[in-house]
Structure formats: C-alpha cells, structure tokens
mmCIF file of C-alpha atoms in Angstrom:
data_model
loop_
_atom_site.group_PDB
_atom_site.id
_atom_site.type_symbol
_atom_site.label_atom_id
_atom_site.label_comp_id
_atom_site.label_asym_id
_atom_site.label_seq_id
_atom_site.Cartn_x
_atom_site.Cartn_y
_atom_site.Cartn_z
ATOM 1 C CA MET O 1 31.245 100.129 -0.358
ATOM 2 C CA THR O 2 32.294 98.540 2.564
ATOM 3 C CA THR O 3 33.752 95.282 1.932
ATOM 4 C CA PRO O 4 33.445 92.304 4.429
ATOM 5 C CA ARG O 5 37.167 92.381 4.747
ATOM 6 C CA THR O 6 37.243 96.144 5.624
ATOM 7 C CA LEU O 7 34.440 95.429 8.349
ATOM 8 C CA LEU O 8 36.204 92.534 9.691
ATOM 9 C CA THR O 9 39.465 94.835 10.003
ATOM 10 C CA GLY O 10 37.675 97.382 11.889
ATOM 11 C CA VAL O 11 35.436 95.168 14.018
ATOM 12 C CA LEU O 12 38.547 92.957 15.355
ATOM 13 C CA PRO O 13 40.312 95.345 17.102
ATOM 14 C CA LEU O 14 37.348 96.651 18.830
ATOM 15 C CA LEU O 15 36.875 92.967 19.975
ATOM 16 C CA ALA O 16 40.006 93.028 20.977
ATOM 17 C CA LEU O 17 40.027 95.766 23.124
ATOM 18 C CA SER O 18 36.907 94.949 25.018
ATOM 19 C CA GLY O 19 38.848 92.646 27.199
ATOM 20 C CA CYS O 20 40.733 95.611 28.495
ATOM 21 C CA GLU O 21 39.849 98.362 31.151
ATOM 22 C CA LEU O 22 38.301 101.360 29.007
ATOM 23 C CA GLY O 23 38.141 104.690 30.481
ATOM 24 C CA SER O 24 39.905 107.140 32.075
ATOM 25 C CA LYS O 25 42.895 106.392 34.468
ATOM 26 C CA ALA O 26 44.341 107.929 37.789
ATOM 27 C CA SER O 27 47.865 107.979 38.620
ATOM 28 C CA GLN O 28 49.551 108.558 42.206
ATOM 29 C CA GLN O 29 53.262 108.569 42.640
ATOM 30 C CA THR O 30 53.804 106.353 46.098
ATOM 31 C CA GLY O 31 57.275 106.204 45.977
ATOM 32 C CA TYR O 32 60.619 107.683 44.652
ATOM 33 C CA ARG O 33 60.633 108.883 41.087
ATOM 34 C CA GLY O 34 62.014 105.968 38.713
ATOM 35 C CA THR O 35 61.387 103.194 41.049
ATOM 36 C CA GLY O 36 57.906 102.357 39.310
ATOM 37 C CA MET O 37 55.917 102.707 42.822
ATOM 38 C CA ASP O 38 53.147 104.264 41.236
ATOM 39 C CA GLN O 39 49.218 103.384 41.726
ATOM 40 C CA ILE O 40 47.197 103.350 38.440
ATOM 41 C CA THR O 41 43.540 103.362 39.309
ATOM 42 C CA ASP O 42 40.722 103.087 36.893
ATOM 43 C CA VAL O 43 38.546 105.807 37.995
ATOM 44 C CA SER O 44 35.141 103.995 36.451
ATOM 45 C CA SER O 45 35.836 100.699 38.841
ATOM 46 C CA ILE O 46 36.465 102.642 42.005
ATOM 47 C CA LYS O 47 34.026 101.274 44.452
ATOM 48 C CA ALA O 48 32.296 103.301 47.222
ATOM 49 C CA ALA O 49 32.827 102.467 50.688
ATOM 50 C CA ALA O 50 29.887 100.859 52.620
ATOM 51 C CA ALA O 51 27.516 103.189 54.580
ATOM 52 C CA ILE O 52 27.855 102.153 58.254
ATOM 53 C CA PRO O 53 24.649 102.006 60.369
ATOM 54 C CA ALA O 54 24.233 104.049 63.525
ATOM 55 C CA PRO O 55 24.108 102.336 66.842
ATOM 56 C CA PRO O 56 20.869 100.987 67.469
ATOM 57 C CA TYR O 57 20.489 103.388 70.122
ATOM 58 C CA PRO O 58 22.582 105.764 72.052
ATOM 59 C CA LEU O 59 24.347 104.590 75.381
ATOM 60 C CA SER O 60 24.024 106.387 78.914
ATOM 61 C CA ALA O 61 27.301 108.052 80.076
ATOM 62 C CA ALA O 62 27.435 105.555 82.692
ATOM 63 C CA ALA O 63 26.720 102.386 80.728
ATOM 64 C CA SER O 64 30.418 101.067 81.479
ATOM 65 C CA THR O 65 29.740 101.412 85.271
ATOM 66 C CA GLY O 66 26.239 100.157 85.605
ATOM 67 C CA PRO O 67 25.616 96.691 87.522
ATOM 68 C CA ARG O 68 27.395 93.654 85.574
ATOM 69 C CA VAL O 69 25.256 91.704 83.268
ATOM 70 C CA GLN O 70 23.658 88.536 85.052
ATOM 71 C CA GLY O 71 22.220 85.994 83.392
ATOM 72 C CA GLN O 72 22.876 81.889 82.591
ATOM 73 C CA ASN O 73 25.310 80.631 79.868
ATOM 74 C CA ILE O 74 27.025 83.848 79.335
ATOM 75 C CA GLN O 75 30.462 82.832 78.206
ATOM 76 C CA VAL O 76 32.311 85.703 76.637
ATOM 77 C CA LEU O 77 30.761 88.962 77.530
ATOM 78 C CA ASN O 78 30.071 88.414 81.178
ATOM 79 C CA ASN O 79 32.421 91.641 81.824
ATOM 80 C CA LEU O 80 29.842 93.599 80.548
ATOM 81 C CA SER O 81 27.406 96.007 82.172
ATOM 82 C CA GLU O 82 23.877 95.225 81.618
ATOM 83 C CA GLU O 83 23.241 98.229 79.688
ATOM 84 C CA GLU O 84 26.543 97.406 77.526
ATOM 85 C CA PHE O 85 25.512 93.771 76.901
ATOM 86 C CA GLY O 86 22.022 94.675 75.886
ATOM 87 C CA HIS O 87 23.335 97.280 73.560
ATOM 88 C CA LEU O 88 25.940 95.110 71.947
ATOM 89 C CA MET O 89 23.069 92.521 71.380
ATOM 90 C CA SER O 90 20.996 94.623 69.659
ATOM 91 C CA SER O 91 23.752 95.997 67.430
ATOM 92 C CA ILE O 92 24.795 92.237 66.657
ATOM 93 C CA SER O 93 21.139 91.539 65.663
ATOM 94 C CA LEU O 94 21.185 94.669 63.199
ATOM 95 C CA TRP O 95 25.043 93.602 61.884
ATOM 96 C CA VAL O 96 24.327 89.963 61.334
ATOM 97 C CA ALA O 97 20.574 89.393 60.736
ATOM 98 C CA GLY O 98 19.571 92.740 59.457
ATOM 99 C CA ASP O 99 17.260 93.717 62.311
ATOM 100 C CA ALA O 100 17.974 94.887 66.159
ATOM 101 C CA ALA O 101 15.137 93.096 67.393
ATOM 102 C CA ASN O 102 15.824 89.844 65.665
ATOM 103 C CA CYS O 103 16.881 88.262 68.898
ATOM 104 C CA GLN O 104 15.399 84.663 67.801
ATOM 105 C CA TYR O 105 18.160 84.483 65.129
ATOM 106 C CA CYS O 106 20.723 83.255 67.678
ATOM 107 C CA HIS O 107 18.199 82.911 70.768
ATOM 108 C CA ASN O 108 15.355 80.357 71.973
ATOM 109 C CA PRO O 109 12.959 83.094 72.912
ATOM 110 C CA ALA O 110 11.665 80.729 75.100
ATOM 111 C CA ASN O 111 14.918 80.293 76.960
ATOM 112 C CA MET O 112 17.359 82.668 76.253
ATOM 113 C CA ALA O 113 20.361 80.530 78.140
ATOM 114 C CA ASP O 114 19.373 77.581 75.711
ATOM 115 C CA ASP O 115 22.395 76.673 73.080
ATOM 116 C CA SER O 116 19.986 74.670 70.635
ATOM 117 C CA VAL O 117 19.866 77.380 68.252
ATOM 118 C CA TYR O 118 23.090 76.765 66.040
ATOM 119 C CA THR O 119 23.801 80.460 65.292
ATOM 120 C CA LYS O 120 24.318 80.931 69.197
ATOM 121 C CA LYS O 121 27.213 78.798 69.142
ATOM 122 C CA VAL O 122 28.664 80.564 65.729
ATOM 123 C CA ALA O 123 28.008 83.534 67.409
ATOM 124 C CA ARG O 124 29.694 82.993 70.634
ATOM 125 C CA GLN O 125 32.810 81.766 68.553
ATOM 126 C CA MET O 126 32.821 85.076 66.213
ATOM 127 C CA LEU O 127 32.806 86.977 69.120
ATOM 128 C CA LYS O 128 35.952 85.527 70.576
ATOM 129 C CA MET O 129 37.431 85.759 66.855
ATOM 130 C CA THR O 130 36.505 89.636 66.553
ATOM 131 C CA MET O 131 38.293 90.160 70.276
ATOM 132 C CA SER O 132 41.440 88.339 68.896
ATOM 133 C CA LEU O 133 41.405 90.234 65.432
ATOM 134 C CA ASN O 134 41.309 93.399 67.415
ATOM 135 C CA SER O 135 44.343 92.496 69.929
ATOM 136 C CA GLN O 136 46.396 89.546 68.457
ATOM 137 C CA TRP O 137 46.125 90.829 64.810
ATOM 138 C CA SER O 138 46.293 94.373 65.524
ATOM 139 C CA ASN O 139 49.237 94.724 63.059
ATOM 140 C CA HIS O 140 47.007 94.301 60.254
ATOM 141 C CA THR O 141 43.340 95.561 61.694
ATOM 142 C CA GLY O 142 45.316 98.558 63.680
ATOM 143 C CA GLN O 143 43.457 100.950 65.594
ATOM 144 C CA THR O 144 40.746 101.081 63.220
ATOM 145 C CA GLY O 145 39.676 97.465 64.516
ATOM 146 C CA VAL O 146 36.709 95.485 63.171
ATOM 147 C CA THR O 147 33.234 94.310 64.529
ATOM 148 C CA CYS O 148 30.720 91.949 62.875
ATOM 149 C CA TYR O 149 29.555 94.302 60.356
ATOM 150 C CA THR O 150 32.975 94.569 58.795
ATOM 151 C CA CYS O 151 32.291 91.222 57.153
ATOM 152 C CA HIS O 152 28.459 90.704 57.281
ATOM 153 C CA ARG O 153 27.018 94.034 56.484
ATOM 154 C CA GLY O 154 23.431 93.123 57.469
ATOM 155 C CA LYS O 155 23.502 89.595 56.064
ATOM 156 C CA PRO O 156 23.524 86.218 58.131
ATOM 157 C CA VAL O 157 26.490 85.099 56.076
ATOM 158 C CA PRO O 158 28.857 87.431 54.422
ATOM 159 C CA GLU O 159 28.705 88.150 50.593
ATOM 160 C CA TYR O 160 32.204 86.963 50.104
ATOM 161 C CA VAL O 161 33.301 83.298 51.273
ATOM 162 C CA TRP O 162 34.680 80.432 49.511
ATOM 163 C CA SER O 163 34.686 76.463 50.217
ATOM 164 C CA PRO O 164 36.724 73.931 48.341
ATOM 165 C CA GLU O 165 35.079 72.853 44.922
ATOM 166 C CA LYS O 166 34.412 69.341 43.934
ATOM 167 C CA PRO O 167 37.206 67.826 41.913
ATOM 168 C CA ALA O 168 36.189 68.142 38.094
ATOM 169 C CA ASP O 169 35.517 64.976 35.945
ATOM 170 C CA LYS O 170 39.205 64.151 34.776
ATOM 171 C CA MET O 171 37.762 61.579 32.231
ATOM 172 C CA THR O 172 36.293 64.230 30.018
ATOM 173 C CA ILE O 173 38.019 66.585 27.630
ATOM 174 C CA ARG O 174 36.245 69.989 29.204
ATOM 175 C CA GLY O 175 36.765 68.409 32.652
ATOM 176 C CA GLN O 176 40.847 67.913 32.362
ATOM 177 C CA LYS O 177 41.620 71.578 33.128
ATOM 178 C CA ARG O 178 44.000 70.679 35.566
ATOM 179 C CA GLY O 179 42.582 73.511 38.312
ATOM 180 C CA GLN O 180 42.525 76.304 35.650
ATOM 181 C CA ASN O 181 42.040 77.649 32.498
ATOM 182 C CA THR O 182 38.198 78.394 33.726
ATOM 183 C CA PRO O 183 37.331 82.246 33.845
ATOM 184 C CA ASP O 184 37.026 82.904 37.461
ATOM 185 C CA ALA O 185 36.725 86.637 38.866
ATOM 186 C CA ASN O 186 39.052 86.046 41.765
ATOM 187 C CA VAL O 187 41.823 85.642 39.601
ATOM 188 C CA GLY O 188 40.992 88.236 37.000
ATOM 189 C CA TYR O 189 39.578 86.384 34.605
ATOM 190 C CA ALA O 190 42.731 84.728 33.741
ATOM 191 C CA SER O 191 43.967 80.953 32.978
ATOM 192 C CA LEU O 192 45.485 80.864 36.186
ATOM 193 C CA PRO O 193 44.624 77.979 38.597
ATOM 194 C CA THR O 194 41.104 78.937 40.632
ATOM 195 C CA GLY O 195 41.301 76.751 43.482
ATOM 196 C CA VAL O 196 44.165 78.324 45.411
ATOM 197 C CA PHE O 197 42.245 79.601 48.655
ATOM 198 C CA GLU O 198 42.388 76.063 50.482
ATOM 199 C CA GLU O 199 46.236 75.920 49.323
ATOM 200 C CA TYR O 200 47.242 79.656 50.811
ATOM 201 C CA LEU O 201 44.143 80.538 52.946
ATOM 202 C CA GLY O 202 43.041 77.189 54.309
ATOM 203 C CA GLY O 203 43.799 76.459 58.254
ATOM 204 C CA ASN O 204 46.853 74.179 57.029
ATOM 205 C CA ALA O 205 47.835 76.738 54.216
ATOM 206 C CA GLN O 206 51.415 77.027 53.118
ATOM 207 C CA SER O 207 53.375 80.119 52.495
ATOM 208 C CA VAL O 208 53.195 82.131 49.233
ATOM 209 C CA ARG O 209 56.606 81.911 48.189
ATOM 210 C CA VAL O 210 58.423 81.501 44.819
ATOM 211 C CA ALA O 211 61.698 83.608 44.521
ATOM 212 C CA ALA O 212 64.688 83.047 42.690
ATOM 213 C CA SER O 213 67.566 85.370 42.418
ATOM 214 C CA THR O 214 68.343 84.063 38.718
ATOM 215 C CA ALA O 215 66.411 83.306 35.680
ATOM 216 C CA TYR O 216 67.308 79.700 35.577
ATOM 217 C CA PRO O 217 67.827 78.764 39.395
ATOM 218 C CA GLY O 218 68.247 74.852 38.644
ATOM 219 C CA THR O 219 68.121 73.848 42.361
ATOM 220 C CA GLN O 220 64.616 75.827 43.007
ATOM 221 C CA PRO O 221 62.412 73.415 44.395
ATOM 222 C CA LEU O 222 59.295 74.924 43.110
ATOM 223 C CA THR O 223 57.277 74.682 40.052
ATOM 224 C CA THR O 224 56.038 76.782 37.100
ATOM 225 C CA ARG O 225 52.848 75.410 38.693
ATOM 226 C CA ASP O 226 53.751 77.264 42.012
ATOM 227 C CA ALA O 227 54.368 80.465 40.191
ATOM 228 C CA GLU O 228 51.159 80.442 38.796
ATOM 229 C CA ASN O 229 49.355 79.468 42.113
ATOM 230 C CA SER O 230 51.479 82.510 43.452
ATOM 231 C CA TYR O 231 50.408 84.908 40.931
ATOM 232 C CA ALA O 232 46.992 83.777 41.358
ATOM 233 C CA ILE O 233 46.417 84.277 45.046
ATOM 234 C CA MET O 234 48.148 87.665 44.433
ATOM 235 C CA MET O 235 45.540 88.692 41.650
ATOM 236 C CA HIS O 236 42.925 87.801 44.634
ATOM 237 C CA VAL O 237 44.477 90.228 46.883
ATOM 238 C CA SER O 238 44.642 92.921 44.074
ATOM 239 C CA LYS O 239 41.191 92.548 43.412
ATOM 240 C CA SER O 240 39.882 92.385 46.889
ATOM 241 C CA LEU O 241 41.935 95.488 47.837
ATOM 242 C CA GLY O 242 41.062 97.643 44.530
ATOM 243 C CA VAL O 243 44.821 98.116 43.910
ATOM 244 C CA ASN O 244 47.251 97.263 41.859
ATOM 245 C CA CYS O 245 50.808 95.252 42.359
ATOM 246 C CA THR O 246 52.405 98.353 43.301
ATOM 247 C CA PHE O 247 50.391 99.342 46.121
ATOM 248 C CA CYS O 248 52.640 96.612 48.088
ATOM 249 C CA HIS O 249 55.713 95.782 45.762
ATOM 250 C CA ASN O 250 58.119 97.738 43.577
ATOM 251 C CA SER O 251 57.979 96.431 39.989
ATOM 252 C CA GLN O 252 61.861 96.847 40.284
ATOM 253 C CA SER O 253 62.057 93.824 42.400
ATOM 254 C CA PHE O 254 59.111 92.057 43.570
ATOM 255 C CA ARG O 255 60.495 90.077 46.230
ATOM 256 C CA SER O 256 62.809 92.861 47.715
ATOM 257 C CA TRP O 257 61.386 94.097 51.077
ATOM 258 C CA SER O 258 63.570 96.988 51.054
ATOM 259 C CA LEU O 259 62.000 98.304 48.140
ATOM 260 C CA SER O 260 58.732 97.561 49.009
ATOM 261 C CA SER O 261 55.840 100.008 50.667
ATOM 262 C CA ALA O 262 54.685 99.529 54.515
ATOM 263 C CA GLN O 263 51.687 97.949 53.035
ATOM 264 C CA ARG O 264 53.213 94.528 52.019
ATOM 265 C CA ALA O 265 53.948 94.093 55.827
ATOM 266 C CA THR O 266 50.373 94.917 56.460
ATOM 267 C CA ALA O 267 49.200 92.409 53.990
ATOM 268 C CA TRP O 268 51.590 89.853 55.249
ATOM 269 C CA TYR O 269 49.884 89.760 58.784
ATOM 270 C CA GLY O 270 46.623 89.930 56.554
ATOM 271 C CA ILE O 271 47.320 86.573 54.861
ATOM 272 C CA ARG O 272 48.265 85.027 58.163
ATOM 273 C CA MET O 273 45.066 86.416 59.947
ATOM 274 C CA VAL O 274 42.829 84.870 57.357
ATOM 275 C CA ARG O 275 44.539 81.679 57.948
ATOM 276 C CA ASP O 276 43.864 82.206 61.676
ATOM 277 C CA ILE O 277 40.191 82.837 61.128
ATOM 278 C CA ASN O 278 39.478 79.804 58.959
ATOM 279 C CA GLY O 279 41.887 77.315 60.983
ATOM 280 C CA SER O 280 41.181 78.651 64.693
ATOM 281 C CA HIS O 281 37.733 79.686 64.473
ATOM 282 C CA ILE O 282 35.652 78.456 61.694
ATOM 283 C CA SER O 283 37.201 74.904 60.984
ATOM 284 C CA PRO O 284 36.816 73.846 64.753
ATOM 285 C CA LEU O 285 33.120 74.868 64.492
ATOM 286 C CA ALA O 286 32.814 72.581 61.692
ATOM 287 C CA ARG O 287 34.546 69.778 63.117
ATOM 288 C CA ALA O 288 32.386 69.778 65.889
ATOM 289 C CA GLY O 289 29.264 69.445 63.801
ATOM 290 C CA VAL O 290 27.698 72.793 64.308
ATOM 291 C CA PHE O 291 27.097 74.048 60.841
ATOM 292 C CA PRO O 292 24.006 72.679 59.179
ATOM 293 C CA PRO O 293 24.041 71.317 55.627
ATOM 294 C CA ASN O 294 22.551 74.515 54.092
ATOM 295 C CA ARG O 295 25.916 76.271 55.462
ATOM 296 C CA LEU O 296 28.454 73.902 54.228
ATOM 297 C CA GLY O 297 30.174 73.907 50.918
ATOM 298 C CA PRO O 298 29.785 71.226 47.995
ATOM 299 C CA THR O 299 32.552 69.082 49.469
ATOM 300 C CA GLY O 300 30.850 69.639 52.995
ATOM 301 C CA ALA O 301 33.880 71.805 54.131
ATOM 302 C CA PRO O 302 32.712 75.095 55.840
ATOM 303 C CA LEU O 303 32.167 78.356 54.351
ATOM 304 C CA GLN O 304 35.581 80.293 54.622
ATOM 305 C CA VAL O 305 36.651 83.894 54.481
ATOM 306 C CA ASN O 306 39.304 85.439 52.058
ATOM 307 C CA CYS O 307 40.830 88.907 51.667
ATOM 308 C CA LEU O 308 37.353 89.913 49.737
ATOM 309 C CA THR O 309 35.153 89.075 52.728
ATOM 310 C CA CYS O 310 36.075 92.184 54.780
ATOM 311 C CA HIS O 311 38.144 94.267 51.818
ATOM 312 C CA GLN O 312 35.469 94.059 49.212
ATOM 313 C CA GLY O 313 36.890 96.231 46.653
ATOM 314 C CA VAL O 314 38.772 98.656 48.985
ATOM 315 C CA ASN O 315 42.070 98.748 50.570
ATOM 316 C CA LYS O 316 40.789 99.934 54.166
ATOM 317 C CA PRO O 317 37.244 98.098 54.632
ATOM 318 C CA LEU O 318 34.236 100.407 55.306
ATOM 319 C CA GLY O 319 36.586 103.303 53.908
ATOM 320 C CA GLY O 320 38.694 102.966 57.285
ATOM 321 C CA VAL O 321 36.310 104.134 59.425
ATOM 322 C CA SER O 322 36.160 102.677 62.794
ATOM 323 C CA MET O 323 33.154 101.192 64.700
ATOM 324 C CA ILE O 324 35.042 100.537 67.463
ATOM 325 C CA LYS O 325 34.778 103.632 69.587
ATOM 326 C CA ASP O 326 31.068 102.307 70.182
ATOM 327 C CA TYR O 327 32.219 99.036 71.230
ATOM 328 C CA PRO O 328 35.591 99.427 72.872
ATOM 329 C CA TYR O 329 35.286 96.057 74.750
ATOM 330 C CA LEU O 330 35.613 94.314 71.461
ATOM 331 C CA ARG O 331 39.507 95.143 71.891
ATOM 332 C CA PRO O 332 40.157 93.833 75.341
ATOM 333 C CA ALA O 333 42.866 96.073 77.058
ATOM 334 C CA GLY O 334 45.990 95.003 78.344
ATOM 335 C CA TYR O 335 46.042 92.192 75.935
ATOM 336 C CA ASN O 336 49.770 91.071 75.481
ATOM 337 C CA SER O 337 50.301 89.745 71.906
ATOM 338 C CA GLN O 338 51.811 86.278 71.551
ATOM 339 C CA PRO O 339 55.666 85.832 71.350
ATOM 340 C CA ARG O 340 56.365 86.624 67.490
ATOM 341 C CA THR O 341 57.398 83.654 65.183
ATOM 342 C CA ALA O 342 60.684 83.628 63.286
ATOM 343 C CA ALA O 343 59.064 84.607 60.252
ATOM 344 C CA GLU O 344 57.188 87.517 61.838
ATOM 345 C CA GLN O 345 60.607 88.602 63.543
ATOM 346 C CA GLY O 346 61.848 88.478 59.709
ATOM 347 C CA VAL O 347 59.331 90.822 58.833
ATOM 348 C CA VAL O 348 60.030 93.265 61.526
ATOM 349 C CA ARG O 349 63.651 93.279 60.841
ATOM 350 C CA ALA O 350 62.829 93.994 57.378
ATOM 351 C CA LEU O 351 61.128 97.193 58.137
ATOM 352 C CA GLN O 352 63.641 98.230 60.750
ATOM 353 C CA GLN O 353 66.677 97.498 58.389
ATOM 354 C CA PRO O 354 65.515 97.308 54.973
ATOM 355 C CA ALA O 355 69.135 97.066 53.543
ATOM 356 C CA ALA O 356 69.327 93.378 55.011
ATOM 357 C CA MET O 357 66.796 92.096 52.878
ATOM 358 C CA THR O 358 68.022 92.874 49.698
ATOM 359 C CA GLY O 359 70.646 90.271 50.067
ATOM 360 C CA GLN O 360 73.556 93.114 49.192
ATOM 361 C CA ILE O 361 74.337 94.240 52.532
ATOM 362 C CA SER O 362 74.608 91.916 54.868
ATOM 363 C CA PRO O 363 73.250 92.553 58.395
ATOM 364 C CA PRO O 364 75.177 93.110 61.759
ATOM 365 C CA ASN O 365 75.998 90.129 63.389
ATOM 366 C CA ALA O 366 75.035 88.038 60.651
ATOM 367 C CA PRO O 367 77.430 88.716 57.628
ATOM 368 C CA ASN O 368 76.574 85.147 55.845
ATOM 369 C CA LYS O 369 72.789 85.220 56.166
ATOM 370 C CA VAL O 370 70.025 87.118 55.082
ATOM 371 C CA ASP O 371 66.569 86.671 56.503
ATOM 372 C CA GLN O 372 63.777 86.752 54.288
ATOM 373 C CA PRO O 373 60.444 86.291 55.507
ATOM 374 C CA ALA O 374 58.352 83.778 54.074
ATOM 375 C CA ARG O 375 55.636 85.635 52.265
#
C-alpha cells in the first residue's frame, strides 16, 4: 500500500525537475577541446526562422535607371527612380501594415505630401535608421543587412519592444522587491533584476562591465547589484539569440577576449547599435511629441528595441537570409564609417592581437598597459 510519505517522496523530485529544460540536447564543439567551447541546444526549443514575404511585384530590368521620382515633400528617398520608389512603398506597406496596398497607414490619401499622419514621420526616421544600420553598423549587420521586415514582421509595432515600467509601491511588502525577485522571461525567470534595459540599452546607457582579477578585489567600485544587472542583461542576450553563454564566451574566463569567439565582437557592436537605435532614432521622435499616447509606455516613454526585437530567438534574424538584394538602395554605396571610438579600437585590437587582451602578454609599444574594451 502506498503511503503518503512514499507518494510525497516520488512527487517532490518531479516537481523540482519541472523547472528544468527536459528533453534531448544537442552539443556542438565550437573551440579547442578542453576549453569549454560547446553549444548545448535544447532541441525541442529551437525556433524556426520566420518566413520571408516575396516582394509585392517584380521590378523591371531598367528600374534603377528610370526617371527619378518626382513629388512634393520627399526628403529621404529622392535618389530613387519612380519605379523603385513605388516598389519600396508597396514593400513597406506589406512589411509594416501587413498589406501592400495600405498606403493610408502612413499617408493622407487626399494629399500624399501631407505630414499630418504621425506614422509618416516615424517611417521617414525609420528609413534613415535602416540605412544607418546597413552602413554605419555593418560590423553587426554584416552583408545580410536589415529591412523594416527584420523587426516588424507585418505588424505596425514589432512584437518584442520594451519601455520603462512604473516604480513599484515601496510602502508594501510585495512592492519592495528592489527591482528583482519577480518572474520575468527576459531574465530566464530567475530572481535577477528585471529593469535593466533602460540601464544598458537606453540612449544614455552605461557599459556592461563587471570584471575583477581576484576573488576579493577590494578596490572594485562596482557592487553585487552591478554584477546581477550584468548577468540579467546577458540572460536577455542569450534568450534573444537562442544560444547559451559559450556562443560568445569561454567559461574558462568570461572576461578574456582572447578566449572568446568572434561572435562576442559582433554582439559588442550589436549592444551599441541597439543603444543608437533607441537614443538617436526613437527617443528624438518622442521628444518631438510625434507618438500618440497609445504608442507610449506606462511612464510616457516611447516603446524601444532590444536584442529580441530583431533576433526573436535565433542567432541570425530571419535565419540569416538577406532581403537587401532586392532593395540595394537601403545600403547607401560609398558610405564612410565614422571614426572608431577608443572602445571600438580596443575591440579591433583584441581581435587582431588576442594575447594582448589576456593581461599576461603585454602588447608591443605598451608594456605596462593592456586595453580592455568596455562590454
């Protein structure tokens, strides 16, 4: 006869295991043996890349050499031909409004030059942003590039966006959680802080950096909370790309660039690209009062992007398929990237001279100094 104690002994372990990711796993070695560079994948949770819509109609062979677009108040795309312009407008309607013929989503049909529809102002800025991402941020977007569809996927507002939450009521026991201890998918349902997007991905975000050479550094100015915040944003990056930590890092030393994979540098640029999107393209629209109240978050701040907005669970958005080949003008030719910042130069040196980043081998001409780029 089964006693309650026996039953409890059998059920409790099952309940404990329910918090684990059950099912078969796949392992792929990504580095030298013994360095811990493996990708462990839960096969059942692999997300399929989204289907990519075909262009609304084919362009003629002479589309790019046809007569230039003529019209009033065309501020961004006035270098296109009439055919290219109409083709892109139909494509944007399909990508963002879900209907290639839904021109009125952004335009006043009685006067297409009119700027009274707020979505037209937003679309104009987003076109500037898209061309910037394909040129200035090619260290992250590569030759694949991005279009409006990369994030929107046929929806006016991308599915995955964020905005600062209202502060909790600190006068109650349940409200005083110090920004953590609330189940949140963005941090893997751990007890980690949940409001880290504004701190690390906002327009005025700070670097993600908690690194010490010893267990008790003493002079380390950062706190345990800083470490928790850093771990939380890394959990978000991991979830967004559908990978684990060793996709970018080596567990032997998470801080060492020489032991990291090349994907870490791509992610480094990606985090800064997200900040640029939020700080240089979305926030100015909010400050100008372009967004209506229903497009703002609970604190009145605009809806902003994070890694999940584009990646949506796969390490290469849309499975790495490029849509730019059909819209080459979204990657302006002859663009000269801006001069690299000191931190960017540090990443480049890390990739060119990995041993210099370990702190064990001094780089030439700088025997007493080792550059460590901010993450």
